[in-house]
Coordinates of N, CA, C and O in Angstrom, one line a residue:
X781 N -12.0 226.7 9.9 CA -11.5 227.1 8.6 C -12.1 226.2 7.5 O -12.1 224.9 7.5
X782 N -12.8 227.2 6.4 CA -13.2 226.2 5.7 C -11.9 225.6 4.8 O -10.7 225.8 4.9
X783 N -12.4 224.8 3.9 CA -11.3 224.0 3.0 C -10.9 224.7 1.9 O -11.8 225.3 1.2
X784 N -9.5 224.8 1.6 CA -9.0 225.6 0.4 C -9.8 225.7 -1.0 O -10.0 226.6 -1.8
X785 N -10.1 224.3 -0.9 CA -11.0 224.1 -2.5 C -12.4 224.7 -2.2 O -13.2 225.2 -3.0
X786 N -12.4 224.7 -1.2 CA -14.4 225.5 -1.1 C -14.0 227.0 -1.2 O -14.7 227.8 -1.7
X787 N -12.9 227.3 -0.6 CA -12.9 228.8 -1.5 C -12.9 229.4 -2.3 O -13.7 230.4 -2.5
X788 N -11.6 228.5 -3.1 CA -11.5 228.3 -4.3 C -12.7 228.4 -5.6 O -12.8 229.2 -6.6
X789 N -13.4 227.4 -5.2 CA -14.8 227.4 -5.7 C -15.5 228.8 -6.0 O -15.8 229.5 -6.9
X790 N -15.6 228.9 -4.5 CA -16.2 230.6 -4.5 C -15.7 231.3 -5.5 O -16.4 231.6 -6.5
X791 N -14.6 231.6 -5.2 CA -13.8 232.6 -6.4 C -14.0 232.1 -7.8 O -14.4 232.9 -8.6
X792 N -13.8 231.2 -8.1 CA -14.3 230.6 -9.8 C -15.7 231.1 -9.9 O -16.1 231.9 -10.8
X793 N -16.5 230.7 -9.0 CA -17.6 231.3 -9.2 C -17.9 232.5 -9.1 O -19.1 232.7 -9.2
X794 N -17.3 233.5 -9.1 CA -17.3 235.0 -8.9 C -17.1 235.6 -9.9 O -17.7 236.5 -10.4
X795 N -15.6 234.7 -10.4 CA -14.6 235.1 -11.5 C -15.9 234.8 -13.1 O -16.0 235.5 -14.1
X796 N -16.8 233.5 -12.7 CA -17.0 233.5 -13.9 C -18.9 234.1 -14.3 O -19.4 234.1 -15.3
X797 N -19.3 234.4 -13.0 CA -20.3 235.1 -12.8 C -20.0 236.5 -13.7 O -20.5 236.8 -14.8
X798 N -19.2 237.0 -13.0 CA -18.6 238.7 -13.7 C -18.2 238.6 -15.3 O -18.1 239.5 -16.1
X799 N -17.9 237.7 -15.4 CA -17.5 237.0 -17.2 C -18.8 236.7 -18.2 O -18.8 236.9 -19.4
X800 N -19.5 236.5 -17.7 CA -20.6 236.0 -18.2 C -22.3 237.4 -18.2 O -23.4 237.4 -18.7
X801 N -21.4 238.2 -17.2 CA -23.1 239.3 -16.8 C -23.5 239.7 -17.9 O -24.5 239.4 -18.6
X802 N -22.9 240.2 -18.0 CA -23.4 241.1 -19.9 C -24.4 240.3 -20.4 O -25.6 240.4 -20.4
X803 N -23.5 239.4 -20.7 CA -24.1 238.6 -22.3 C -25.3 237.7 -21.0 O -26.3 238.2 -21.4
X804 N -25.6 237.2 -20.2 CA -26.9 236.8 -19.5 C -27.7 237.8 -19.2 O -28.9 237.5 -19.3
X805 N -27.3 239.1 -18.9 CA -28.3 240.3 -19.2 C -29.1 240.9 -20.3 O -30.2 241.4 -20.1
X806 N -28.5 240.9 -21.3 CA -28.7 240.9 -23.4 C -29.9 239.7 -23.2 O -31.1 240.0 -22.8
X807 N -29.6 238.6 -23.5 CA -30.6 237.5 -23.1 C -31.8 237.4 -22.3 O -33.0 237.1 -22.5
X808 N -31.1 237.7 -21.1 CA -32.6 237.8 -20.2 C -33.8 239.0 -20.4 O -35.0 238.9 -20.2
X809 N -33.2 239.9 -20.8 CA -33.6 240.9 -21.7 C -34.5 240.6 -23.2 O -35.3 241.5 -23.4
X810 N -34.3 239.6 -24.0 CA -35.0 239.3 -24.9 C -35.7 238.9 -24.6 O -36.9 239.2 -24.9
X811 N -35.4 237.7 -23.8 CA -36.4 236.9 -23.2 C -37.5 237.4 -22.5 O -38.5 236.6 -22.6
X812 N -37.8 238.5 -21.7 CA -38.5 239.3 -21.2 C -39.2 240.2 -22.3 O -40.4 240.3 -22.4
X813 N -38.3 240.6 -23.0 CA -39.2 241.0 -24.2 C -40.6 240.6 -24.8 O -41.5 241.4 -25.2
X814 N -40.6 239.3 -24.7 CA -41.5 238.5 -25.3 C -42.8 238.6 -24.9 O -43.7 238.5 -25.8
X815 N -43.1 239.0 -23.4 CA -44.4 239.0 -23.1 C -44.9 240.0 -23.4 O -46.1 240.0 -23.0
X816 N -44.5 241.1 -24.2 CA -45.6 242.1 -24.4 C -46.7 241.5 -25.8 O -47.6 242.2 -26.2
X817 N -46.5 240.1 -26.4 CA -47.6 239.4 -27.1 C -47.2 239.4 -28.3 O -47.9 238.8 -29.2
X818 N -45.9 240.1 -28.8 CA -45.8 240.5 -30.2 C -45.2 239.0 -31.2 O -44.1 238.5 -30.9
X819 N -45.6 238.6 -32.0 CA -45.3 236.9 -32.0 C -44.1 236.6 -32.8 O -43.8 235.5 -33.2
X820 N -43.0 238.3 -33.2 CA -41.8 238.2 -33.6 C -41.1 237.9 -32.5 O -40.2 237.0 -32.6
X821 N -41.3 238.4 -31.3 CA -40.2 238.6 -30.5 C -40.3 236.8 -30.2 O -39.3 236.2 -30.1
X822 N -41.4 236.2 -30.0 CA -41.6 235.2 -29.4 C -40.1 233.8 -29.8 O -39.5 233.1 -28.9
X823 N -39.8 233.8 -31.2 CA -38.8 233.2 -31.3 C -37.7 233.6 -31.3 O -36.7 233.0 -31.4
X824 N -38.1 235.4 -31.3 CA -35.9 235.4 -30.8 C -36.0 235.0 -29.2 O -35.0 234.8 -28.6
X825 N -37.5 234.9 -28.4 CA -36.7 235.1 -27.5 C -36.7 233.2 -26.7 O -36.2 232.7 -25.7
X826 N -37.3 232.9 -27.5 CA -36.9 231.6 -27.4 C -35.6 230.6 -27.7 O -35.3 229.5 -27.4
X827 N -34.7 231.8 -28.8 CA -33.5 231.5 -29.1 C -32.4 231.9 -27.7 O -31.4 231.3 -27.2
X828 N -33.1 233.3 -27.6 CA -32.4 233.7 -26.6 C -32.2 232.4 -25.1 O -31.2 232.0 -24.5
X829 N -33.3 232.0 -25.0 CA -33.9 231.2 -23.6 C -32.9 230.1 -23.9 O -32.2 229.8 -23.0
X830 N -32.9 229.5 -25.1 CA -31.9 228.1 -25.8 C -30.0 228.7 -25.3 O -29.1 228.0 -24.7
X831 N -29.9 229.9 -25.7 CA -28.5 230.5 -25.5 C -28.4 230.7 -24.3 O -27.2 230.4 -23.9
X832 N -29.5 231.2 -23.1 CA -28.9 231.2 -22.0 C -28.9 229.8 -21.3 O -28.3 229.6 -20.2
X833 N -29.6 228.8 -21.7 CA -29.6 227.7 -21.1 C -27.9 226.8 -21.1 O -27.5 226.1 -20.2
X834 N -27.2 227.4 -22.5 CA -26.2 227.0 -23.2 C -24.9 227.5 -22.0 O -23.9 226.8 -21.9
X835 N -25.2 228.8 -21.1 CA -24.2 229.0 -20.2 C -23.8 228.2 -19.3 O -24.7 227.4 -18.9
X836 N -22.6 228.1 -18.7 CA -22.1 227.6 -17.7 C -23.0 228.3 -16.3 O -23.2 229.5 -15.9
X837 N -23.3 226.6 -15.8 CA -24.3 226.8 -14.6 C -24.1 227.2 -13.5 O -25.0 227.3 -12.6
X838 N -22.4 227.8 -13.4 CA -22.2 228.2 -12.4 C -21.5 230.3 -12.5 O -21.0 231.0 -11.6
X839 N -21.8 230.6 -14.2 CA -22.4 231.4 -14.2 C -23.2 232.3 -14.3 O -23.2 233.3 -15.1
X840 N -24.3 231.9 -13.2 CA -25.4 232.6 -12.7 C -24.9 232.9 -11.1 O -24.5 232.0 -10.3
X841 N -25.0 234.7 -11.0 CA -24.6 234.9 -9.7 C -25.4 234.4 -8.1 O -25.1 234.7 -6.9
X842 N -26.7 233.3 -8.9 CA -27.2 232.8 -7.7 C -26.5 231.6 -6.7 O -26.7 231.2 -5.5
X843 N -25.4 231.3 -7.9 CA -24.7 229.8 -7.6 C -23.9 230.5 -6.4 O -23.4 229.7 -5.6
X844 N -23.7 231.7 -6.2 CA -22.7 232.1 -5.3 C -23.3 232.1 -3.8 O -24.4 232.5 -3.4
X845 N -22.3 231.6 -3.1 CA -22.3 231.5 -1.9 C -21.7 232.2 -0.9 O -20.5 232.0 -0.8
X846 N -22.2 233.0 0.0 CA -21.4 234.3 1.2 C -20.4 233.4 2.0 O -20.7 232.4 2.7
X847 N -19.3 233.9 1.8 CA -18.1 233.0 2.9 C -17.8 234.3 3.6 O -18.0 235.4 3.1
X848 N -17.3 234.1 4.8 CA -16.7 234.9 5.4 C -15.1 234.8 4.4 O -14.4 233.9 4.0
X849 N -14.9 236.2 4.5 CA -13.3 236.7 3.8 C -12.3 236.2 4.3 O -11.4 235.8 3.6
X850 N -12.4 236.1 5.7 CA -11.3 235.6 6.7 C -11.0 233.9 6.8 O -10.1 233.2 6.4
X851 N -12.1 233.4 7.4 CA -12.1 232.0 7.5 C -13.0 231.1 6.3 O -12.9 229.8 6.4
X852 N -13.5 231.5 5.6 CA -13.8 231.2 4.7 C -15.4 230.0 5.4 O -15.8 229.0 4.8
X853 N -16.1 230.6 7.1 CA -16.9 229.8 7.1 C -18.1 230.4 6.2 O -18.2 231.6 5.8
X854 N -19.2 229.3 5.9 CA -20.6 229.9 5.1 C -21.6 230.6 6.2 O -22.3 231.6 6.0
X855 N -21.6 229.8 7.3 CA -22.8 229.8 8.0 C -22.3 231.3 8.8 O -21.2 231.8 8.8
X856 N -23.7 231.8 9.5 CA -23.2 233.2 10.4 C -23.0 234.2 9.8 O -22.8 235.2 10.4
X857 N -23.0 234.2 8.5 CA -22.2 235.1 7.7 C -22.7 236.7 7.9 O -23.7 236.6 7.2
X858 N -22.6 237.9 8.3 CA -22.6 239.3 8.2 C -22.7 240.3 6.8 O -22.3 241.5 6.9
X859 N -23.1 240.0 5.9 CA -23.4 241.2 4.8 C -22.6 241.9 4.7 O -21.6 241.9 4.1
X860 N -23.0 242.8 5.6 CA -22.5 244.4 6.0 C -20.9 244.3 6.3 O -20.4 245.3 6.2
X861 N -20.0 243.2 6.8 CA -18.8 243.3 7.1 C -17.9 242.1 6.2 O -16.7 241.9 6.2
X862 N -18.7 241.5 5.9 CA -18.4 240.6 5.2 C -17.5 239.5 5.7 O -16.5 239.0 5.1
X863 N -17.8 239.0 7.2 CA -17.5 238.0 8.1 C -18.2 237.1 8.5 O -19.4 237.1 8.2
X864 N -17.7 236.4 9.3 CA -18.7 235.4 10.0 C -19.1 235.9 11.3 O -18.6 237.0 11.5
X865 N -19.8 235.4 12.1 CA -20.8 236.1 13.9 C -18.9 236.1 14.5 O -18.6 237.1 15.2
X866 N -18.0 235.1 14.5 CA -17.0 234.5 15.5 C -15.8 235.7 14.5 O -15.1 236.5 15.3
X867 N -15.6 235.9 13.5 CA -14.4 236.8 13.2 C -15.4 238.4 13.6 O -14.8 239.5 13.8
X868 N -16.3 238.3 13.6 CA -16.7 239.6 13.9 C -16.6 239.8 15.2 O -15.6 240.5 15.3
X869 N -17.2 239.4 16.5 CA -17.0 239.6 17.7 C -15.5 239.4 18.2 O -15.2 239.8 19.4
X870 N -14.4 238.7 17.3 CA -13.4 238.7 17.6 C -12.7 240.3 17.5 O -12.1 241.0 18.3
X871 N -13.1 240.5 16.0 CA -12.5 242.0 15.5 C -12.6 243.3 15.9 O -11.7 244.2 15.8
X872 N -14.4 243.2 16.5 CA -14.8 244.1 17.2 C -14.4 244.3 18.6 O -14.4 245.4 19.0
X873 N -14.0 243.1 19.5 CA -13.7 243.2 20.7 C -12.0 243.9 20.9 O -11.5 244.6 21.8
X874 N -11.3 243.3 19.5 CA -10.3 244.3 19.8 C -10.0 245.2 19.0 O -8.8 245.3 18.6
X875 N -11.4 246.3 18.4 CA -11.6 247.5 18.1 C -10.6 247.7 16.7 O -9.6 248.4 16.6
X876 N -11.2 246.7 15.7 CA -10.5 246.2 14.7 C -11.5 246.8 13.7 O -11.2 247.1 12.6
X877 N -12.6 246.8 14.2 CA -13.4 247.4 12.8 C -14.3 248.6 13.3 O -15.2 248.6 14.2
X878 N -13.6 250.0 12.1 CA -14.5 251.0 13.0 C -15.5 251.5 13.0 O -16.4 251.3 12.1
X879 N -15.8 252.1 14.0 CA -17.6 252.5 14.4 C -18.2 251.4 15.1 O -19.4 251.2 15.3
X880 N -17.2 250.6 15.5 CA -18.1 249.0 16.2 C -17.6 249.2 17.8 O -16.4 248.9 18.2
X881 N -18.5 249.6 18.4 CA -18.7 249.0 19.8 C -19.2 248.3 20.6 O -20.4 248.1 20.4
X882 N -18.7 247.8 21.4 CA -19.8 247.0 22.6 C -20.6 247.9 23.1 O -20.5 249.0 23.6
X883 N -21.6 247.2 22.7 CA -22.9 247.8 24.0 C -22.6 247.4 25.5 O -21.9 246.5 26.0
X884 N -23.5 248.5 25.9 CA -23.6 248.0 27.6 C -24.3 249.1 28.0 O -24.0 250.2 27.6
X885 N -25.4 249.0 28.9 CA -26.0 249.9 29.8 C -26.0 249.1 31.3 O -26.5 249.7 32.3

């Protein structure tokens, strides 16, 4: 099990990723603007680049890290079920999650 506060974490970080998308997208957006050469955009979008720098560093949805839901471990982690390798073969063995079977030939 991971530690309450590293959860915790996670979710702050989730909470403040989703708070912040918009207005980091508006920005990243000007800022991309800029390269088509045109030499107005160049300092909005340098203002823009100053404003996103101005956000909290944790949110950017890169800061986020995959926990398993259940145990909250990082490593092993599954995508598609949103667990770790050890809650998954557990879940699956006693036909907890559907469409998952054991192989065997």
């Amino acid at each position: 099990m991971a530690k309450e506060s590293m959860k915790a974490r996670e979710v702050k970080r989730a909470r403040l990723a989703a708070k912040y998308a918009e207005r980091r997208a508006e920005l990243k957006k000007t800022v991309n603007a800029a390269y088509d050469g045109d030499p107005d955009k160049l300092q909005a979008a340098y203002e823009a680049a100053q404003k996103l720098q101005a956000l909290p560093k944790n949110a950017s949805p890169i800061r986020k890290h995959n926990r398993c839901s259940i145990t909250g471990r990082p490593k092993g982690y599954m995508r598609t079920f949103g667990l770790s390798r050890i809650q998954f073969r557990e879940m699956a063995s006693k036909g907890l999650i559907p469409g998952v079977k054991k192989a065997s030939w």
